[in-house]
Coordinates of C-alpha atoms and ligand atoms in Angstrom, one line a residue:
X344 CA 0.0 0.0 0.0
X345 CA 1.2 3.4 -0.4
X346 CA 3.0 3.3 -3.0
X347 CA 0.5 5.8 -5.0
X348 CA 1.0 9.3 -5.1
X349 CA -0.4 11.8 -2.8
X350 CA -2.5 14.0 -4.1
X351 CA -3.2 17.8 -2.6
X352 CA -6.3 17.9 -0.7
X353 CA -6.6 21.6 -3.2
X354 CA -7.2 19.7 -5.8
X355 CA -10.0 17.6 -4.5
X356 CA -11.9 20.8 -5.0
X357 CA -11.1 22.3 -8.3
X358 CA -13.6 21.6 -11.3
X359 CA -11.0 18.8 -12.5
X360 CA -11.9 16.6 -9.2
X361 CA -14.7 14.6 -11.5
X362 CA -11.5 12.9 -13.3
X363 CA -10.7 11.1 -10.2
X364 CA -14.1 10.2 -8.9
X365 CA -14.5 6.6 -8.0
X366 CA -10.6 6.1 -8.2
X367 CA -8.0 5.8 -4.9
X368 CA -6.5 8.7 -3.7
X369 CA -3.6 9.3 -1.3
X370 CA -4.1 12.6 0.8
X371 CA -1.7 13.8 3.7
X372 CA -2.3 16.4 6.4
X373 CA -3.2 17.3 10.2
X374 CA -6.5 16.1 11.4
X375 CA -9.1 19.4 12.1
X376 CA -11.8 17.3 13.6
X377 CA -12.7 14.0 14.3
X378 CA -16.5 13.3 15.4
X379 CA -18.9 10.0 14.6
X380 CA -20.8 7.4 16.2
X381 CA -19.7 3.7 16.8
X382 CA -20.4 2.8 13.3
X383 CA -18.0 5.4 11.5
X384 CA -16.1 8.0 11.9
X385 CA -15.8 11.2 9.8
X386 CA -12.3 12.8 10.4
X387 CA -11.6 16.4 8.4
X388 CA -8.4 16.8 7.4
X389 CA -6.4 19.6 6.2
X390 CA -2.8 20.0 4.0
X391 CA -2.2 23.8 4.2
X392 CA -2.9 23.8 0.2
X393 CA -6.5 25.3 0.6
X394 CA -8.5 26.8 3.3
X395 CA -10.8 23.4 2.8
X396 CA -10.6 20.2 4.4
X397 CA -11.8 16.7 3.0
X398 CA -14.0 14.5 4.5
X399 CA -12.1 11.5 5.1
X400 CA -15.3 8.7 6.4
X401 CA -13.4 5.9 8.1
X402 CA -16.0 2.3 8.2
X403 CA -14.9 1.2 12.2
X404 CA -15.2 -1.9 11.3
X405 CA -12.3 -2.2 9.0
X406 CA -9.9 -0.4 11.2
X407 CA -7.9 -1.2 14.4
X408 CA -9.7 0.9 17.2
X409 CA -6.2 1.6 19.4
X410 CA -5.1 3.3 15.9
X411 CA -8.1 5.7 15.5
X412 CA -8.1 6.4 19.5
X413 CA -4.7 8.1 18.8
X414 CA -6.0 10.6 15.2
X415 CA -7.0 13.0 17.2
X416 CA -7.2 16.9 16.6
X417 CA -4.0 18.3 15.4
X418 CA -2.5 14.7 14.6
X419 CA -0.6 14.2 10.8
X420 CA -1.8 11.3 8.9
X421 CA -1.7 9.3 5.6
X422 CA -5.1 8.3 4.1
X423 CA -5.8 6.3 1.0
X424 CA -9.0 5.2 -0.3
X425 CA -11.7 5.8 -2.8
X426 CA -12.6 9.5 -3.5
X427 CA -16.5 9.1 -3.9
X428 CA -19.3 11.9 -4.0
X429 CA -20.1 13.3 -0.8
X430 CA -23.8 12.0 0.4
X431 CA -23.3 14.9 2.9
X432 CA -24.0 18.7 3.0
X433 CA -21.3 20.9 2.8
X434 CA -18.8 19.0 0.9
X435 CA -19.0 17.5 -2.6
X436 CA -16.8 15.3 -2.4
X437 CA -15.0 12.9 0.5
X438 CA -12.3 9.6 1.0
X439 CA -13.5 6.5 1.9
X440 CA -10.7 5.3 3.7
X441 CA -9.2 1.9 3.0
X442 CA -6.3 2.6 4.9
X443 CA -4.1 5.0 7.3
X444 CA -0.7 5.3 8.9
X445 CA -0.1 7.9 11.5
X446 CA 2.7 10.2 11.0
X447 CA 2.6 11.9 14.6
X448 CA 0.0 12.2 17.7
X449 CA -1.0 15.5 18.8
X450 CA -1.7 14.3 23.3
X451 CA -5.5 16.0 23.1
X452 CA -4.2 17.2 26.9
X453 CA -1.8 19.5 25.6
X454 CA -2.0 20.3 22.3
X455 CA -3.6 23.8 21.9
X456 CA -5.5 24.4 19.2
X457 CA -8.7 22.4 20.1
X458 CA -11.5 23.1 18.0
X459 CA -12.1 26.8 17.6
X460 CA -12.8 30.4 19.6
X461 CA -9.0 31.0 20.6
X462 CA -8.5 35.1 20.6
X463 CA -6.1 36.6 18.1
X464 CA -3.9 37.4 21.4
X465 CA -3.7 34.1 22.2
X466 CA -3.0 32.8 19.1
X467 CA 0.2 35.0 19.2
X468 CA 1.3 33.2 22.5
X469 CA 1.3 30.1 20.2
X470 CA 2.7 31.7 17.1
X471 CA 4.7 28.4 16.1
X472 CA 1.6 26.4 15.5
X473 CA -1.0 29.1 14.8
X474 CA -0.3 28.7 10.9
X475 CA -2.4 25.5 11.0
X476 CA -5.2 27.6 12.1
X477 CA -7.7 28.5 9.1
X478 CA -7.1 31.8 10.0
X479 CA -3.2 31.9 9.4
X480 CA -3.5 30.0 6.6
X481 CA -5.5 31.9 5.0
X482 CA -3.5 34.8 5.8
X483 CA -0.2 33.0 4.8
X484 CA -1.6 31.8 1.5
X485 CA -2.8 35.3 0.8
X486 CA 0.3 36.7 2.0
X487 CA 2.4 34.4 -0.6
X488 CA 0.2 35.8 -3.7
X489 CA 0.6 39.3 -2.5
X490 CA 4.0 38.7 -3.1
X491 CA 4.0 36.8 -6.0
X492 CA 1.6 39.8 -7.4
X493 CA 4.1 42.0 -6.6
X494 CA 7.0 40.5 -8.4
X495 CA 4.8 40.2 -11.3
X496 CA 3.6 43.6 -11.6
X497 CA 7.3 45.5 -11.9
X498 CA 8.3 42.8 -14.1
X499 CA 6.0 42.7 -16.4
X500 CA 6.4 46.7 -16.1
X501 CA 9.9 46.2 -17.1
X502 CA 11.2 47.3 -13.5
X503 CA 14.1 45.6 -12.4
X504 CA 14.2 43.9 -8.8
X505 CA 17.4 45.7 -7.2
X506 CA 18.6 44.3 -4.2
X507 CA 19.8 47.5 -1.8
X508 CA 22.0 46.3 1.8
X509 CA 20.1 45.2 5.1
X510 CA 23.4 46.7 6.9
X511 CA 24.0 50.5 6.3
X512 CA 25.9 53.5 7.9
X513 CA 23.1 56.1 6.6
X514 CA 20.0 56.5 8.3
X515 CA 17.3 57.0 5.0
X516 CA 14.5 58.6 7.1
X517 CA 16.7 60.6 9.5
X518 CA 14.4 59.8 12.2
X519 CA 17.3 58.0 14.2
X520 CA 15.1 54.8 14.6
X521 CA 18.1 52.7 13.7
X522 CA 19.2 48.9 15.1
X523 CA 22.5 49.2 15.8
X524 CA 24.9 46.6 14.3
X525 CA 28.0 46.2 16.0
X526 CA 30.3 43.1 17.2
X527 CA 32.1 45.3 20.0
X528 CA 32.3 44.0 23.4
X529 CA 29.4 45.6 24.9
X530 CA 30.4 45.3 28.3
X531 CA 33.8 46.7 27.2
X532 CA 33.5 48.6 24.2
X533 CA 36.9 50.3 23.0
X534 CA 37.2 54.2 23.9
X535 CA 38.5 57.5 22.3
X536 CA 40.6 59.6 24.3
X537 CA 36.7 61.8 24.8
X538 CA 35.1 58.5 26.0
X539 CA 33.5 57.7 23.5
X540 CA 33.0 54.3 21.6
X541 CA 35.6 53.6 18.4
X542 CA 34.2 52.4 15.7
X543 CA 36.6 52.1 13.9
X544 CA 37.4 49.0 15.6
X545 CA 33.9 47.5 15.0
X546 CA 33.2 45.2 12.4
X547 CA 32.9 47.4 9.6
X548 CA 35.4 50.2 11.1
X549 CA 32.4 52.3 11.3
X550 CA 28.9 52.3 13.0
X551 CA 26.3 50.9 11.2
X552 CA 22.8 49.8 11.6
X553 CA 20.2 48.0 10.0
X554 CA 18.6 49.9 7.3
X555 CA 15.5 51.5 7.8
X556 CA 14.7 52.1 4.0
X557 CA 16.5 50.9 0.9
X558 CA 15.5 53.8 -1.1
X559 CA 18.9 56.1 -0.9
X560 CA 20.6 52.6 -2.7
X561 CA 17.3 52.0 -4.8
X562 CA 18.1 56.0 -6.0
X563 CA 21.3 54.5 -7.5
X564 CA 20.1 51.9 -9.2
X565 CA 17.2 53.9 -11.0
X566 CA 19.6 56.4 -11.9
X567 CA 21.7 53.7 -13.9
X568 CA 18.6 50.8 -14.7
X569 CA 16.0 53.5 -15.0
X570 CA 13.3 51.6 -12.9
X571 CA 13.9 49.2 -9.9
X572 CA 12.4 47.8 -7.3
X573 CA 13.2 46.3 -3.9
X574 CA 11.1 44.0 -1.8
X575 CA 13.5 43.4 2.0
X576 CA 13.1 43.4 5.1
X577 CA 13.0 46.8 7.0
X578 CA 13.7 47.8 10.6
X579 CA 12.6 50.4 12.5
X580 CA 13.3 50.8 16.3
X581 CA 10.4 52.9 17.2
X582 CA 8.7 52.6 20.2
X583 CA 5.4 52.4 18.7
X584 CA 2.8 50.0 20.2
X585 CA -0.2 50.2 17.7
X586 CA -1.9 47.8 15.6
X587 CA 0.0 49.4 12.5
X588 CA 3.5 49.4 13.4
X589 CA 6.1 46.0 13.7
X590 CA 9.9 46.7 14.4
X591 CA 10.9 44.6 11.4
X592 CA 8.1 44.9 8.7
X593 CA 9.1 44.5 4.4
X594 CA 8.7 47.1 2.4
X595 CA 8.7 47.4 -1.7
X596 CA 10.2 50.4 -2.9
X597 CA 10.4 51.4 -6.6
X598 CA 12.5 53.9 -7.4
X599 CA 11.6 55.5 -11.5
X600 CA 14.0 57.9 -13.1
X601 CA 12.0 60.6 -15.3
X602 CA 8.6 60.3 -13.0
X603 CA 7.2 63.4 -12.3
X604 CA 4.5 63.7 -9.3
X605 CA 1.4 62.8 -11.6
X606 CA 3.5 59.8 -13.1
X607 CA 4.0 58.5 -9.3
X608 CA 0.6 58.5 -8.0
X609 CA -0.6 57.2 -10.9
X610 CA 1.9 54.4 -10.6
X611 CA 0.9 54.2 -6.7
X612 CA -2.7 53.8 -7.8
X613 CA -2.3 51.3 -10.4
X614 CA -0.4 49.4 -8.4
X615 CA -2.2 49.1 -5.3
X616 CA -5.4 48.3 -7.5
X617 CA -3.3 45.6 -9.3
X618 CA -2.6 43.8 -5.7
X619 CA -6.4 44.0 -4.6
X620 CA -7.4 42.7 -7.9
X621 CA -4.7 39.9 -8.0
X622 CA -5.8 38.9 -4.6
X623 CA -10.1 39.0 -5.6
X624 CA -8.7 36.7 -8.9
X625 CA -6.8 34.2 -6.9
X626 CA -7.4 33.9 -3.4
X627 CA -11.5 33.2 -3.4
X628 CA -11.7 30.7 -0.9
X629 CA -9.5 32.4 1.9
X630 CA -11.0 35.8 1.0
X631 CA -14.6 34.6 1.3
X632 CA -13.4 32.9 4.7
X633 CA -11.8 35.8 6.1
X634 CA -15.1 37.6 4.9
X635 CA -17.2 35.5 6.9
X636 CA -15.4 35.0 10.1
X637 CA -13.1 38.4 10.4
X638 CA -14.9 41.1 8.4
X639 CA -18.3 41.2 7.2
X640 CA -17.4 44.3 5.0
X641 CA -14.2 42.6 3.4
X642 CA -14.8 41.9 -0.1
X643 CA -17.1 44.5 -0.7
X644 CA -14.6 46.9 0.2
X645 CA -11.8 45.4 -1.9
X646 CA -14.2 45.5 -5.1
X647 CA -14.8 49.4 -3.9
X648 CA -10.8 50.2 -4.1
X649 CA -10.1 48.7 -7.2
X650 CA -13.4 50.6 -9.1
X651 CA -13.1 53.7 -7.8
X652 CA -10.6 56.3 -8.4
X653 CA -8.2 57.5 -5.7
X654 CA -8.5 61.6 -5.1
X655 CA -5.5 63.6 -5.5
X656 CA -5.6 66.2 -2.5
X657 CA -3.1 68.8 -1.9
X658 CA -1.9 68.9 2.1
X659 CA -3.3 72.7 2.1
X660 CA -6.4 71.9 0.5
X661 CA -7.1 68.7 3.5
X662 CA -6.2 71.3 6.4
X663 CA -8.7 73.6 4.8
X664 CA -11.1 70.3 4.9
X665 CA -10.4 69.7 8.2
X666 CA -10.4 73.0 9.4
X667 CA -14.1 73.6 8.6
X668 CA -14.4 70.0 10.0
X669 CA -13.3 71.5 13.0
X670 CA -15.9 74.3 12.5
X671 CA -18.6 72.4 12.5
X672 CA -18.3 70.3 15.3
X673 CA -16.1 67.9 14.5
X674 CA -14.0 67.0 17.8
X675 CA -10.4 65.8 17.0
X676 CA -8.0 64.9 19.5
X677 CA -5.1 66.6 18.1
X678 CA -5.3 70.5 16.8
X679 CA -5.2 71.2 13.1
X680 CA -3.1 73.6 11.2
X681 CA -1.3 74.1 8.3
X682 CA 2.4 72.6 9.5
X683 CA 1.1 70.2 11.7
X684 CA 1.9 66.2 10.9
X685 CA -1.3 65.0 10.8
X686 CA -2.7 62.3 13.0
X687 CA -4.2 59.1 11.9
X688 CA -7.6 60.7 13.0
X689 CA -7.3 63.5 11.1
X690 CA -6.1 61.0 7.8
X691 CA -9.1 58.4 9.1
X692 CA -11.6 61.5 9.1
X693 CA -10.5 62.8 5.2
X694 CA -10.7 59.1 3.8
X695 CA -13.2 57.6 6.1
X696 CA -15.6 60.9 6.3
X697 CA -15.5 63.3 4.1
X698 CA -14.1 61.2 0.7
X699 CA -15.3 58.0 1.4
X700 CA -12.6 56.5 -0.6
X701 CA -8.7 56.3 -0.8
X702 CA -7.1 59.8 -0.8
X703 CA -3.6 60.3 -2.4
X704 CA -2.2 63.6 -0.2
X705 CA 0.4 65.6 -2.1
X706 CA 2.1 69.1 -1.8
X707 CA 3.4 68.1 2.0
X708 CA 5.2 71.1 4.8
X709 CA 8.8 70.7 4.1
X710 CA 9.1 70.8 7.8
X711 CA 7.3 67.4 8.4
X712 CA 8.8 65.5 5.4
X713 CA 12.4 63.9 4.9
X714 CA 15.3 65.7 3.3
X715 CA 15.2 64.1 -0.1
X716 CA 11.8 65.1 -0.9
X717 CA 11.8 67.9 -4.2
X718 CA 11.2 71.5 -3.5
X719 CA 8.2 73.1 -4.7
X720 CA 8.9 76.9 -6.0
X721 CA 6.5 78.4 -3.2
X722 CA 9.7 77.7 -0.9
X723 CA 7.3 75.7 1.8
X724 CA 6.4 72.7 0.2
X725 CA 7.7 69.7 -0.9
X726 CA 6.5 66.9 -3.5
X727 CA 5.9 64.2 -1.4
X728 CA 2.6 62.0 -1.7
X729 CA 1.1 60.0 1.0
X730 CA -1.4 57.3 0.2
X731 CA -4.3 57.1 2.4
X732 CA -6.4 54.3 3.1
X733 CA -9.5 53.3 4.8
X734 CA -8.8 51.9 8.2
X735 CA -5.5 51.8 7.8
X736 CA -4.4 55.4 7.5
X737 CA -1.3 55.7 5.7
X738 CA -0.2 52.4 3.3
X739 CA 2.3 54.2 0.8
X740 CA 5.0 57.3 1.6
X741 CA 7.0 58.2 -1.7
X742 CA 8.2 61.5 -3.4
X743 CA 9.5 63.2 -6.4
X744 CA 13.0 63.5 -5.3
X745 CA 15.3 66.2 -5.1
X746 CA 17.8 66.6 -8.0
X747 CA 19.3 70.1 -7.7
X748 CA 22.5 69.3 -6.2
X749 CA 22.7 72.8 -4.4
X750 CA 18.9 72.3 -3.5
X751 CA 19.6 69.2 -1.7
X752 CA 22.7 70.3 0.1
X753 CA 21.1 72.7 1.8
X754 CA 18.0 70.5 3.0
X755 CA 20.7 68.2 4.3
X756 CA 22.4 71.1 5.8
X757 CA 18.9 72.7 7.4
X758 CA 18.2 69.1 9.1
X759 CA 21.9 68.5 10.3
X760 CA 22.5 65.3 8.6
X761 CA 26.2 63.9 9.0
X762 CA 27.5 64.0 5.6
X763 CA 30.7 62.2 5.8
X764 CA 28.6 58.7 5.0
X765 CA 26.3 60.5 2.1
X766 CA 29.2 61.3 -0.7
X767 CA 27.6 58.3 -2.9
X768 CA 24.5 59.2 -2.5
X769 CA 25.3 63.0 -3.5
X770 CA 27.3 61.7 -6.4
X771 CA 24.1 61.0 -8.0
X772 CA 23.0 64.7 -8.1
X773 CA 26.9 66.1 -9.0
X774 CA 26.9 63.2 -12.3
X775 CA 24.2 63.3 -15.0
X776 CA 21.4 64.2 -12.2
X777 CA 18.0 63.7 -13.2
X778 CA 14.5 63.8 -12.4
X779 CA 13.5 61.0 -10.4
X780 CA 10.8 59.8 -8.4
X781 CA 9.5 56.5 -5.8
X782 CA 8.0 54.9 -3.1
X783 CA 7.7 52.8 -0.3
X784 CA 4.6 51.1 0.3
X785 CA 4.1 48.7 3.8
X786 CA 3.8 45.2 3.0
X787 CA 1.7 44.3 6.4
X788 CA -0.1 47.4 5.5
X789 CA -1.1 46.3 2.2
X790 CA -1.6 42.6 4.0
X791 CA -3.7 44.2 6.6
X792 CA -5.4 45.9 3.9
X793 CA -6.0 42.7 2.0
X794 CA -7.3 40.4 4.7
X795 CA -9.5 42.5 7.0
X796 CA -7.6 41.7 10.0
X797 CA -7.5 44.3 12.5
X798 CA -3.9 44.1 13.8
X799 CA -0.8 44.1 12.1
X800 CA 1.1 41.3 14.5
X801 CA -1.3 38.5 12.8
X802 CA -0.4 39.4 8.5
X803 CA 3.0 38.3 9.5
X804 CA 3.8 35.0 10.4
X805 CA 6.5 36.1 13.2
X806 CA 5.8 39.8 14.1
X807 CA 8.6 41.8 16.0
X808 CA 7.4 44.7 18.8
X809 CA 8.7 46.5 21.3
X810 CA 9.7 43.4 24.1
X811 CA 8.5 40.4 21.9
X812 CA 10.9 38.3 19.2
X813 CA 9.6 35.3 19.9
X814 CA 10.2 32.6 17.8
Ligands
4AD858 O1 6.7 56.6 4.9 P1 8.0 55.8 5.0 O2 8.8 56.0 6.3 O3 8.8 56.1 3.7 C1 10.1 55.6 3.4 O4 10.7 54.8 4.1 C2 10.6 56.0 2.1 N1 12.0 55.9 2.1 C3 9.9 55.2 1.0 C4 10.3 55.6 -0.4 O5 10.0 56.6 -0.8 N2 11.1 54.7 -1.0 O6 7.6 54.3 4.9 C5 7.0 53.7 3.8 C6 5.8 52.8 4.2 C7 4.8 53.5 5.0 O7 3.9 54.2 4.2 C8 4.1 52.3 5.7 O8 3.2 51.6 4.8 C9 5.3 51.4 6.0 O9 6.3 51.8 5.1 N3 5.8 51.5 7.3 C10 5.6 50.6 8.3 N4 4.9 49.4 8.3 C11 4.9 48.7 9.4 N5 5.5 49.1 10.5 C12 6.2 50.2 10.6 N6 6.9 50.6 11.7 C13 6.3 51.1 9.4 N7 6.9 52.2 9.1 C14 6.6 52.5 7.8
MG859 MG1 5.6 58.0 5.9

């Protein structure tokens, strides 16, 4: 026995299964339930390939009862047997099993995931086996063709994938949220003669962290490929406990020479759409699922995004918005005023509110913005574009970038940014310079986004916060 291939449980429900009716199967997987009376028991199992488990019907009276005492609930089996139409509801087709082996027990005293009703916090306590949830693997599938989307839609754009350095001396954002890298003796760290640390006897002979954004690299490679991407890891050590912010989240960044601002967003827009889109096309079942047991509004409002047209809204023009807001009752916690960095209610309130529908923010304060970011000519504003979405606030931060070599000099100069480690990146602007333009869009946002779930530790499978890097 066994000798026959096994087949994936997915494609015991694609239209093709009617081939293999009334032949012998082999399927493989963890066991989800097991219930029956002392005739037969009905056992339904589950391989990870779809959110859908078969219905394997075991005949008692065929099978050794010490064996079937042990498949319980979270237990990995082998099942062959004759894949017959299902006289049941709910599934059309199901395995009458002629025989099973069993891979490994799951003790129903400690295993944790018994049937159902764990809380998401939970769940993250257990983050090593929650991926055999429906929940996670729904998210994980999802989370795979959001990639694979992704890759797709640069290459097939012509975009090159650029791969920029996880370890860097310069700090992108200049918002010194930066994990240090260093191989120093921490307990004894070598000293200058001012007491402070040497570098140059660290690793690299310098101080370096891990990078917070590949962009100032992905600027050098769109400035000799003419359009890149990257899709890596990011870290940001920012002590931000919210449902929207992990310490180490990935980020895709393309990075276009000869964009303008309208070229971006449009880019921004299409691109987004193309990832909702990919996602309604290929990811029914888990989208349907996550519709019914996470968020009843889910599909609905992924149909809305890709349909409707994002609104271009100048910064000025949304503090004028939410000034009259304001005016008219409107309570926000924060003030508003031209300058200020607005808060995610005041973003929640323009997208949510008053557009009722994703809201691309251009035209930013140069105060509020990072130094790369291209100068308007009123000498107060800068060309950076926010993308603002429903519930989530902001998913995408990008920017025409600045090219003027004497422009950007002085931005640098303005914020204090250490220039010794920023001669490359200034290269760019002293040879052949040239209009440029790019972004960074979250990936957990995007997943977030995507899936309906409300907190951004459970889109990734191992999230890292402030005091947890577990697993
Ligand atoms: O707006 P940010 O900081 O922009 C940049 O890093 C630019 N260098 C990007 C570029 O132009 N190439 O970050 C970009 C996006 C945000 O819009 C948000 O979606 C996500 O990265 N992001 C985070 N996601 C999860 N956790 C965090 N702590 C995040 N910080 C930013
Ligand atoms: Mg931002």
């Amino acid at each position: 026995m066994l000798i026959m291939k096994r087949t994936e449980i997915k494609l015991l429900f694609a239209e093709s299964v009617e081939q293999l009716i009334g032949s012998d199967v082999v399927v493989k997987g963890w066991v989800r339930t097991k219930r029956g009376n002392k005739n037969v028991a009905f056992i339904a199992l589950n391989d990870g390939s779809t959110i859908n488990n078969i219905q394997v019907v075991v005949d008692l009276a065929n099978f050794d009862e010490g064996l079937l005492r042990r498949v319980t609930t979270g237990a990995c089996i082998c099942v062959e047997g004759q894949l017959v139409k299902s006289q049941g509801a709910g599934q059309s087709v199901e395995i009458q099993a002629k025989n099973i082996v069993l891979y490994g027990e799951a003790d129903p005293d400690s295993y944790p995931l018994q049937k159902k009703g764990h809380s998401m916090e939970f769940l993250r306590e257990i983050g090593h086996l929650r991926p055999r949830t429906n929940t996670f693997g729904a998210v994980c599938r999802i989370r795979h063709h959001m990639a694979y989307a992704i890759h797709t839609f640069f290459h097939e754009r012509g975009f090159f994938y650029f791969h920029t350095p996880l370890i860097t001396a310069s700090d992108c954002e200049g918002a010194g949220e930066m994990f240090q890298v260093t191989t120093l003796d921490m307990k004894n760290p070598p000293r200058l003669e001012d007491g402070s640390i040497d570098y140059s006897q660290d690793f690299f002979g310098k101080q370096t962290a891990l990078t917070v954004s590949g962009q100032l690299e992905g600027e050098l490679g769109a400035t000799a490929l003419g359009k890149i991407y990257t899709f890596g890891p990011t870290f940001r050590a920012e002590n931000s406990n919210t449902p929207r912010h992990l310490a180490e989240f990935w980020m895709i960044e393309p990075e276009m020479a000869f964009y303008d601002i309208d070229d971006l967003t449009a880019l921004e827009e299409e691109f987004i759409k193309y990832c909702v889109t990919w996602a309604l096309d290929h990811c029914q079942d888990d989208l349907q699922f996550l519709n019914n047991m996470i968020d009843k509004g889910l599909l609905e409002r992924l149909k809305s995004v890709v349909s409707t047209d994002f609104v271009r809204l100048p910064y000025t023009e949304g503090i004028r918005i939410l000034e009259e807001a304001v005016k008219n009752g409107h309570k926000f916690e924060f003030p508003v005023y031209w300058g200020v960095d607005l808060a995610s209610e005041h973003e929640r309130y323009l997208v949510e509110e008053h557009f009722k529908k994703p809201v691309i923010m251009i035209d930013y304060p140069k105060e509020i913005k990072a130094f790369y970011m291209k100068q308007n000519d009123d000498g107060k504003t800068v060309q950076g574009t926010d993308v603002l979405f429903p519930q989530i606030g902001e998913i995408i931060g990008g920017s025409v970038r600045e090219e003027n070599y004497d422009k950007l000099m002085n931005s640098i100069t303005e914020r204090n940014i250490p220039m010794k480690d920023m001669w490359w990146y200034l290269d760019t602007r002293r040879y052949g310079t040239c209009p440029h333009a790019g972004f960074g869009l979250g990936f957990e946002r995007l997943m977030l986004f995507v899936t309906g779930m409300a907190n951004i530790r459970d889109v990734i499978p191992f999230p890292r916060t402030p005091k947890t890097a577990e697993f």
